[in-house]
Amino acid sequence: MSPATRDEIMTVAAARSLRDGARCFVGIGLPSAAANLARRLHAPNLVLIYESGTIGSKPDVLPLSIGDGELAETADAVVSVPEIFAYWLQAGRIDVGFLGAAQIDRHANLNTTVIGPYASPRVRLPGAGGAPEIAAFSGEVLVMMRHRPEAFVQQLDFVTTPGHLEGGDARSRAGFKGRGPTRVITDLGVLEPHPESRELILTNVHPGVSADDVRDATGWRLKVADDVAETEEPTVQELGVLRDLRERTERAHLG
Amino acid sequence: MSPATRDEIMTVAAARSLRDGARCFVGIGLPSAAANLARRLHAPNLVLIYESGTIGSKPDVLPLSIGDGELAETADAVVSVPEIFAYWLQAGRIDVGFLGAAQIDRHANLNTTVIGPYASPRVRLPGAGGAPEIAAFSGEVLVMMRHRPEAFVQQLDFVTTPGHLEGGDARSRAGFKGRGPTRVITDLGVLEPHPESRELILTNVHPGVSADDVRDATGWRLKVADDVAETEEPTVQELGVLRDLRERTERAHLG
Amino acid sequence: MAKIIPLSEAVGDLIGDGSAVAMEGFTHLIPHAAGHEIIRQGKRDLILYRMTPDVIYDQLIGAGAVAKLVFSWGGNPGVGSLHRLRDAVENGWPRPLEIVEHTHAAMAAAYVAGASDLPFGVIRGVHGSDLHEHSKAVRWIESPFDGERVLAVVAHRPDVTVIHAQRADGDGNVQLWGIVGIQKEAALAANSLIVTVEEIVDRFDAVPGEMVLPHHVVTAICHAPGGAHPSYAQGYTQRDNGFYTAWDAISRDRNRFEEWITHHVRGTTSIAEVLDSIANAGDGE
Amino acid sequence: MAKIIPLSEAVGDLIGDGSAVAMEGFTHLIPHAAGHEIIRQGKRDLILYRMTPDVIYDQLIGAGAVAKLVFSWGGNPGVGSLHRLRDAVENGWPRPLEIVEHTHAAMAAAYVAGASDLPFGVIRGVHGSDLHEHSKAVRWIESPFDGERVLAVVAHRPDVTVIHAQRADGDGNVQLWGIVGIQKEAALAANSLIVTVEEIVDRFDAVPGEMVLPHHVVTAICHAPGGAHPSYAQGYTQRDNGFYTAWDAISRDRNRFEEWITHHVRGTTSIAEVLDSIANAGDGE
């Protein structure tokens, strides 16, 4: 078996973060791969909820969109979009939300709206989608992003999705019920908010990655935990299941 | 065939008021009988909507409750209760609403809440149900009540459901979109609001009933139209269909 | 999350004296078995929510279990008055009953707000209805966009909601169909959810018009076939129209009511026994 | 009310220059055929609503039909950017595009408010999001009961909503199933409703998970099998994932985009011809 790629390590690390039975609000791409991997490993009772309204989906391959037919066909319940946002997400019935972003700052606030000024952006990004409410109302949020200096920035161009706002207890003062981003899982390592300042701290590096590598890929002066750990290599089982899932996905979608 | 009873004449008169294709919000009892009679006569495309959420019900017999199984089984669509009130009634998608009441005043305001003071009622009535919104948001409202002095009163004990409020243009000033009560069909005749004052005027008497009979059964000084008409006797077809419907209903519910 | 347990245990564990309880079912699927169990266990001072309090709430009120009722239409559908509800409001018997009353539209919006974790729901409201003047649960507010007046209705957040459904599966998912009324909103507005069911199956067959409540929002599932009687469960039981009619005479008289409750509810332990007891007595048929 | 007419007639009669149009479908059942017809007829200055503007809105924007876009997530799902949307916002090509943007939750609440004839919807909102600061379509309001701040969202009331569905029957009732998204609310929020369908049948078979829109809320039904392509209609067609991927390269380049639209949309008269045209050109597969 060939060694794990960085995206694979990132996906496995995210999958390991999910406890069995959790209700997980899943986006497309890496989060969906991580959640579906976890469901095949240690978390067979993970409840996958997609914003298209499918609750308890059990897809056999990875969906290419949050509205793939298989998500509906294998769900415990399919509800309307107003309901998924009001009765499920806003009502606090999601344990874990997954988010990605174009930019993140040291307090895990996220930008998916624009690079440059809002009125005349240099790059127009897709926008908010469900992210602000996912971050506000989920029990906790896992962020998955590739670690690059232009993505891990000193100052967001636009705060689409508040994470820990300006840090400290700002989040709970603003009335958010969930704990907000608890882990930022990247292709280099894992950042976690400091318990008091809520500034993101490097707590894990992936195999073969040094803390300096991660600092170099971060646009702010990244703090590193005293006891930074190395992520355990993906096991043969983890990697095997992930690769099998991806292979079957490719066959299904292109076949 | 035995002559029509007063309740039968009242039901037939109400049925005749319904135009084919109208969307009709139906309560139980006389309104349901009238609507289902109309659907079997001149209005085969009448759309019956019950507040339990059944849209386009086509019951074979009269339902005993607004939630009878047959209403759901024969409906074009069954929706939730929040939806029937928000998306259908409040949104103005009902053409004709039917109401009854314990008390009505000269401007067709209705009381279904209490006889006596609200805090210590002499008679506690069932309450509002859907009536206030039916009267506010339906295109027009037909009221069906048995004509008695204690029901047709000078002064309501409680305004559950505004009809024409204090009369004149009060209703449109209050922002109601529908036309409000357009006919009050009783077992003695038909009252209609005066085009300007909106005071109820006797416009029809049923066969064998005089205007004085109706005045005697009304708790306020009832005005009578100059050209008060006599309700056309129920035809053999009308009466036959109504009696057949009632007979089949009794067999079905008691059988 | 969903445990399959006896109804007596669910009511005993989840409903206390003073609990706020919503028992919903719009004509269809009314949880009578659970109501009886609440009476049997002698719960007191309950705050009850229900759009259409009917025979089961008449029984709970007459049995003295209820301190406050939040509702929008309280009658015996197709028959007439609820005499126990009337006696409580008109005469304070067997105890005074505080009431908060709404229109159906307002009750529905209040459940929607509760299910959505919002402090209030919004409806157009009906200008000129005395009902809105007598309620602290509604307030006129203005649209921040055009100043239009609409009615805010305080959210319903019961401690426990109780519903009856056709089926549960082994995982604790709940399936119901037919007239689904306000059940989903009532279920999701509450902190705990008790569901009595006609049948527990391994896996659901999909049914047109079905609503599924996933196991993770269900607290307790109790097997209680016939538990909606005299209401019905589409596909399982028929509405017992005769009982609704007979209830009028039973409930009209305090003594007859008390005998009925003592004999058929307090003297039984399950809905199956209630139905036998009624049939044997020829009482309520 | 519901008339069965050709799509060209429905678009011609009901959509004018400057119309506010919502074309909904949450990944599933996206009304591409109707979008093409709007381009063919050269409609201008449209105000378009859609939660997830994807390829069909990229085409409409690139074709110059759109003055304003109200949306919550504008990307090519699973692929990347919508290059025509980006070009319009970043460079004003082929014309400047005004945008009003929301979160998904706010868009959903705005459609619910429109379907309910309310001036606004209410959600909790997200304190600290710059999004709420840049929008005139939302305002913070206080609960009249406890002072809690919640977010009011102005209702969506499009002139016309367009959706794609699996079936219509002879009376003009519409049946759809699978992921039903925001379609009902979008349909009921609009003054007119155009529905393209895979099939017209005499009578529906009931399908689990179905949603039925009764004939009296449907303005026009147009037979357009395959009309969701490259999106899909559950039970009828498959999502064409290859097309979504191919669209990235087509839309990235203004000239290639214009050639594609000229050849495959303006040079055809129906979705069937579009699909043939694409297949023959090997363009978009």
PDB file of N, CA and C in Angstrom, chain D residues 225-273:
ATOM      1  N   PRO D 225     -39.294  16.646 -20.828  1.00  0.00           N
ATOM      2  CA  PRO D 225     -38.534  15.527 -20.274  1.00  0.00           C
ATOM      3  C   PRO D 225     -37.038  15.791 -20.377  1.00  0.00           C
ATOM      4  N   GLY D 226     -36.338  15.460 -19.308  1.00  0.00           N
ATOM      5  CA  GLY D 226     -34.896  15.743 -19.263  1.00  0.00           C
ATOM      6  C   GLY D 226     -34.598  17.190 -18.929  1.00  0.00           C
ATOM      7  N   GLY D 227     -35.626  17.952 -18.606  1.00  0.00           N
ATOM      8  CA  GLY D 227     -35.499  19.401 -18.442  1.00  0.00           C
ATOM      9  C   GLY D 227     -34.677  19.849 -17.256  1.00  0.00           C
ATOM     10  N   ALA D 228     -34.232  18.904 -16.421  1.00  0.00           N
ATOM     11  CA  ALA D 228     -33.376  19.273 -15.301  1.00  0.00           C
ATOM     12  C   ALA D 228     -31.897  19.138 -15.658  1.00  0.00           C
ATOM     13  N   HIS D 229     -31.579  18.560 -16.786  1.00  0.00           N
ATOM     14  CA  HIS D 229     -30.183  18.285 -17.124  1.00  0.00           C
ATOM     15  C   HIS D 229     -29.323  19.551 -17.076  1.00  0.00           C
ATOM     16  N   PRO D 230     -28.141  19.481 -16.465  1.00  0.00           N
ATOM     17  CA  PRO D 230     -27.381  18.344 -15.929  1.00  0.00           C
ATOM     18  C   PRO D 230     -27.768  17.929 -14.511  1.00  0.00           C
ATOM     19  N   SER D 231     -28.728  18.640 -13.883  1.00  0.00           N
ATOM     20  CA  SER D 231     -29.296  18.152 -12.639  1.00  0.00           C
ATOM     21  C   SER D 231     -30.190  16.953 -12.992  1.00  0.00           C
ATOM     22  N   TYR D 232     -30.892  16.415 -12.020  1.00  0.00           N
ATOM     23  CA  TYR D 232     -31.587  15.157 -12.279  1.00  0.00           C
ATOM     24  C   TYR D 232     -33.005  15.197 -11.730  1.00  0.00           C
ATOM     25  N   ALA D 233     -33.788  14.220 -12.130  1.00  0.00           N
ATOM     26  CA  ALA D 233     -35.154  14.061 -11.634  1.00  0.00           C
ATOM     27  C   ALA D 233     -35.252  12.643 -11.101  1.00  0.00           C
ATOM     28  N   GLN D 234     -35.294  12.510  -9.783  1.00  0.00           N
ATOM     29  CA  GLN D 234     -35.252  11.180  -9.165  1.00  0.00           C
ATOM     30  C   GLN D 234     -36.318  10.271  -9.750  1.00  0.00           C
ATOM     31  N   GLY D 235     -35.906   9.080 -10.142  1.00  0.00           N
ATOM     32  CA  GLY D 235     -36.828   8.130 -10.752  1.00  0.00           C
ATOM     33  C   GLY D 235     -36.894   8.256 -12.266  1.00  0.00           C
ATOM     34  N   TYR D 236     -36.312   9.338 -12.817  1.00  0.00           N
ATOM     35  CA  TYR D 236     -36.365   9.549 -14.267  1.00  0.00           C
ATOM     36  C   TYR D 236     -34.983   9.695 -14.898  1.00  0.00           C
ATOM     37  N   THR D 237     -34.166  10.596 -14.334  1.00  0.00           N
ATOM     38  CA  THR D 237     -32.868  10.841 -14.965  1.00  0.00           C
ATOM     39  C   THR D 237     -31.771  10.855 -13.908  1.00  0.00           C
ATOM     40  N   GLN D 238     -30.520  10.713 -14.364  1.00  0.00           N
ATOM     41  CA  GLN D 238     -29.348  10.725 -13.496  1.00  0.00           C
ATOM     42  C   GLN D 238     -28.665  12.086 -13.571  1.00  0.00           C
ATOM     43  N   ARG D 239     -28.042  12.470 -12.467  1.00  0.00           N
ATOM     44  CA  ARG D 239     -27.225  13.691 -12.487  1.00  0.00           C
ATOM     45  C   ARG D 239     -26.049  13.479 -13.440  1.00  0.00           C
ATOM     46  N   ASP D 240     -25.787  14.448 -14.319  1.00  0.00           N
ATOM     47  CA  ASP D 240     -24.685  14.349 -15.272  1.00  0.00           C
ATOM     48  C   ASP D 240     -23.469  15.035 -14.659  1.00  0.00           C
ATOM     49  N   ASN D 241     -22.764  14.284 -13.819  1.00  0.00           N
ATOM     50  CA  ASN D 241     -21.630  14.873 -13.105  1.00  0.00           C
ATOM     51  C   ASN D 241     -20.555  15.360 -14.073  1.00  0.00           C
ATOM     52  N   GLY D 242     -20.402  14.641 -15.193  1.00  0.00           N
ATOM     53  CA  GLY D 242     -19.407  15.041 -16.186  1.00  0.00           C
ATOM     54  C   GLY D 242     -19.674  16.442 -16.720  1.00  0.00           C
ATOM     55  N   PHE D 243     -20.949  16.771 -16.889  1.00  0.00           N
ATOM     56  CA  PHE D 243     -21.261  18.102 -17.425  1.00  0.00           C
ATOM     57  C   PHE D 243     -20.846  19.188 -16.443  1.00  0.00           C
ATOM     58  N   TYR D 244     -21.109  18.963 -15.149  1.00  0.00           N
ATOM     59  CA  TYR D 244     -20.725  19.982 -14.157  1.00  0.00           C
ATOM     60  C   TYR D 244     -19.218  20.234 -14.214  1.00  0.00           C
ATOM     61  N   THR D 245     -18.452  19.146 -14.349  1.00  0.00           N
ATOM     62  CA  THR D 245     -16.997  19.288 -14.420  1.00  0.00           C
ATOM     63  C   THR D 245     -16.604  20.019 -15.708  1.00  0.00           C
ATOM     64  N   ALA D 246     -17.213  19.617 -16.810  1.00  0.00           N
ATOM     65  CA  ALA D 246     -16.881  20.227 -18.095  1.00  0.00           C
ATOM     66  C   ALA D 246     -17.241  21.713 -18.123  1.00  0.00           C
ATOM     67  N   TRP D 247     -18.306  22.061 -17.389  1.00  0.00           N
ATOM     68  CA  TRP D 247     -18.754  23.454 -17.407  1.00  0.00           C
ATOM     69  C   TRP D 247     -17.674  24.406 -16.901  1.00  0.00           C
ATOM     70  N   ASP D 248     -16.833  23.913 -16.013  1.00  0.00           N
ATOM     71  CA  ASP D 248     -15.781  24.766 -15.462  1.00  0.00           C
ATOM     72  C   ASP D 248     -14.932  25.365 -16.586  1.00  0.00           C
ATOM     73  N   ALA D 249     -14.503  24.522 -17.526  1.00  0.00           N
ATOM     74  CA  ALA D 249     -13.652  24.997 -18.616  1.00  0.00           C
ATOM     75  C   ALA D 249     -14.442  25.862 -19.601  1.00  0.00           C
ATOM     76  N   ILE D 250     -15.685  25.453 -19.859  1.00  0.00           N
ATOM     77  CA  ILE D 250     -16.511  26.230 -20.811  1.00  0.00           C
ATOM     78  C   ILE D 250     -16.723  27.642 -20.290  1.00  0.00           C
ATOM     79  N   SER D 251     -17.072  27.748 -19.011  1.00  0.00           N
ATOM     80  CA  SER D 251     -17.493  29.048 -18.497  1.00  0.00           C
ATOM     81  C   SER D 251     -16.296  29.926 -18.134  1.00  0.00           C
ATOM     82  N   ARG D 252     -15.126  29.317 -18.029  1.00  0.00           N
ATOM     83  CA  ARG D 252     -13.940  30.079 -17.623  1.00  0.00           C
ATOM     84  C   ARG D 252     -13.563  31.127 -18.679  1.00  0.00           C
ATOM     85  N   ASP D 253     -13.901  30.830 -19.930  1.00  0.00           N
ATOM     86  CA  ASP D 253     -13.474  31.678 -21.041  1.00  0.00           C
ATOM     87  C   ASP D 253     -14.690  32.341 -21.697  1.00  0.00           C
ATOM     88  N   ARG D 254     -14.674  33.684 -21.774  1.00  0.00           N
ATOM     89  CA  ARG D 254     -15.842  34.397 -22.323  1.00  0.00           C
ATOM     90  C   ARG D 254     -16.212  33.914 -23.727  1.00  0.00           C
ATOM     91  N   ASN D 255     -15.211  33.744 -24.579  1.00  0.00           N
ATOM     92  CA  ASN D 255     -15.506  33.357 -25.962  1.00  0.00           C
ATOM     93  C   ASN D 255     -16.084  31.950 -26.035  1.00  0.00           C
ATOM     94  N   ARG D 256     -15.445  31.073 -25.265  1.00  0.00           N
ATOM     95  CA  ARG D 256     -15.926  29.700 -25.318  1.00  0.00           C
ATOM     96  C   ARG D 256     -17.350  29.638 -24.765  1.00  0.00           C
ATOM     97  N   PHE D 257     -17.613  30.393 -23.721  1.00  0.00           N
ATOM     98  CA  PHE D 257     -18.969  30.453 -23.172  1.00  0.00           C
ATOM     99  C   PHE D 257     -19.957  30.949 -24.228  1.00  0.00           C
ATOM    100  N   GLU D 258     -19.590  32.041 -24.904  1.00  0.00           N
ATOM    101  CA  GLU D 258     -20.536  32.618 -25.876  1.00  0.00           C
ATOM    102  C   GLU D 258     -20.799  31.667 -27.035  1.00  0.00           C
ATOM    103  N   GLU D 259     -19.741  30.984 -27.455  1.00  0.00           N
ATOM    104  CA  GLU D 259     -19.945  29.996 -28.528  1.00  0.00           C
ATOM    105  C   GLU D 259     -20.892  28.901 -28.058  1.00  0.00           C
ATOM    106  N   TRP D 260     -20.673  28.476 -26.809  1.00  0.00           N
ATOM    107  CA  TRP D 260     -21.499  27.379 -26.265  1.00  0.00           C
ATOM    108  C   TRP D 260     -22.971  27.791 -26.221  1.00  0.00           C
ATOM    109  N   ILE D 261     -23.230  28.986 -25.696  1.00  0.00           N
ATOM    110  CA  ILE D 261     -24.616  29.455 -25.590  1.00  0.00           C
ATOM    111  C   ILE D 261     -25.231  29.655 -26.977  1.00  0.00           C
ATOM    112  N   THR D 262     -24.446  30.249 -27.878  1.00  0.00           N
ATOM    113  CA  THR D 262     -24.954  30.499 -29.240  1.00  0.00           C
ATOM    114  C   THR D 262     -25.334  29.185 -29.921  1.00  0.00           C
ATOM    115  N   HIS D 263     -24.427  28.237 -29.806  1.00  0.00           N
ATOM    116  CA  HIS D 263     -24.628  26.993 -30.528  1.00  0.00           C
ATOM    117  C   HIS D 263     -25.693  26.110 -29.867  1.00  0.00           C
ATOM    118  N   HIS D 264     -25.539  25.890 -28.551  1.00  0.00           N
ATOM    119  CA  HIS D 264     -26.355  24.856 -27.893  1.00  0.00           C
ATOM    120  C   HIS D 264     -27.663  25.386 -27.316  1.00  0.00           C
ATOM    121  N   VAL D 265     -27.758  26.673 -27.054  1.00  0.00           N
ATOM    122  CA  VAL D 265     -29.000  27.203 -26.481  1.00  0.00           C
ATOM    123  C   VAL D 265     -29.737  28.074 -27.507  1.00  0.00           C
ATOM    124  N   ARG D 266     -29.078  29.097 -28.010  1.00  0.00           N
ATOM    125  CA  ARG D 266     -29.768  29.967 -28.980  1.00  0.00           C
ATOM    126  C   ARG D 266     -30.023  29.236 -30.289  1.00  0.00           C
ATOM    127  N   GLY D 267     -29.194  28.210 -30.563  1.00  0.00           N
ATOM    128  CA  GLY D 267     -29.354  27.464 -31.811  1.00  0.00           C
ATOM    129  C   GLY D 267     -30.269  26.257 -31.676  1.00  0.00           C
ATOM    130  N   THR D 268     -30.969  26.156 -30.583  1.00  0.00           N
ATOM    131  CA  THR D 268     -31.876  25.017 -30.387  1.00  0.00           C
ATOM    132  C   THR D 268     -33.243  25.550 -29.958  1.00  0.00           C
ATOM    133  N   THR D 269     -34.224  24.659 -29.856  1.00  0.00           N
ATOM    134  CA  THR D 269     -35.562  25.116 -29.452  1.00  0.00           C
ATOM    135  C   THR D 269     -36.119  24.347 -28.256  1.00  0.00           C
ATOM    136  N   SER D 270     -35.378  23.364 -27.743  1.00  0.00           N
ATOM    137  CA  SER D 270     -35.916  22.570 -26.634  1.00  0.00           C
ATOM    138  C   SER D 270     -34.770  21.879 -25.920  1.00  0.00           C
ATOM    139  N   ILE D 271     -35.053  21.352 -24.731  1.00  0.00           N
ATOM    140  CA  ILE D 271     -34.020  20.653 -23.982  1.00  0.00           C
ATOM    141  C   ILE D 271     -33.577  19.405 -24.742  1.00  0.00           C
ATOM    142  N   ALA D 272     -34.484  18.770 -25.456  1.00  0.00           N
ATOM    143  CA  ALA D 272     -34.099  17.581 -26.222  1.00  0.00           C
ATOM    144  C   ALA D 272     -33.053  17.968 -27.268  1.00  0.00           C
ATOM    145  N   GLU D 273     -33.276  19.088 -27.928  1.00  0.00           N
ATOM    146  CA  GLU D 273     -32.294  19.537 -28.921  1.00  0.00           C
ATOM    147  C   GLU D 273     -30.976  19.961 -28.264  1.00  0.00           C
TER     148      GLU D 273
END
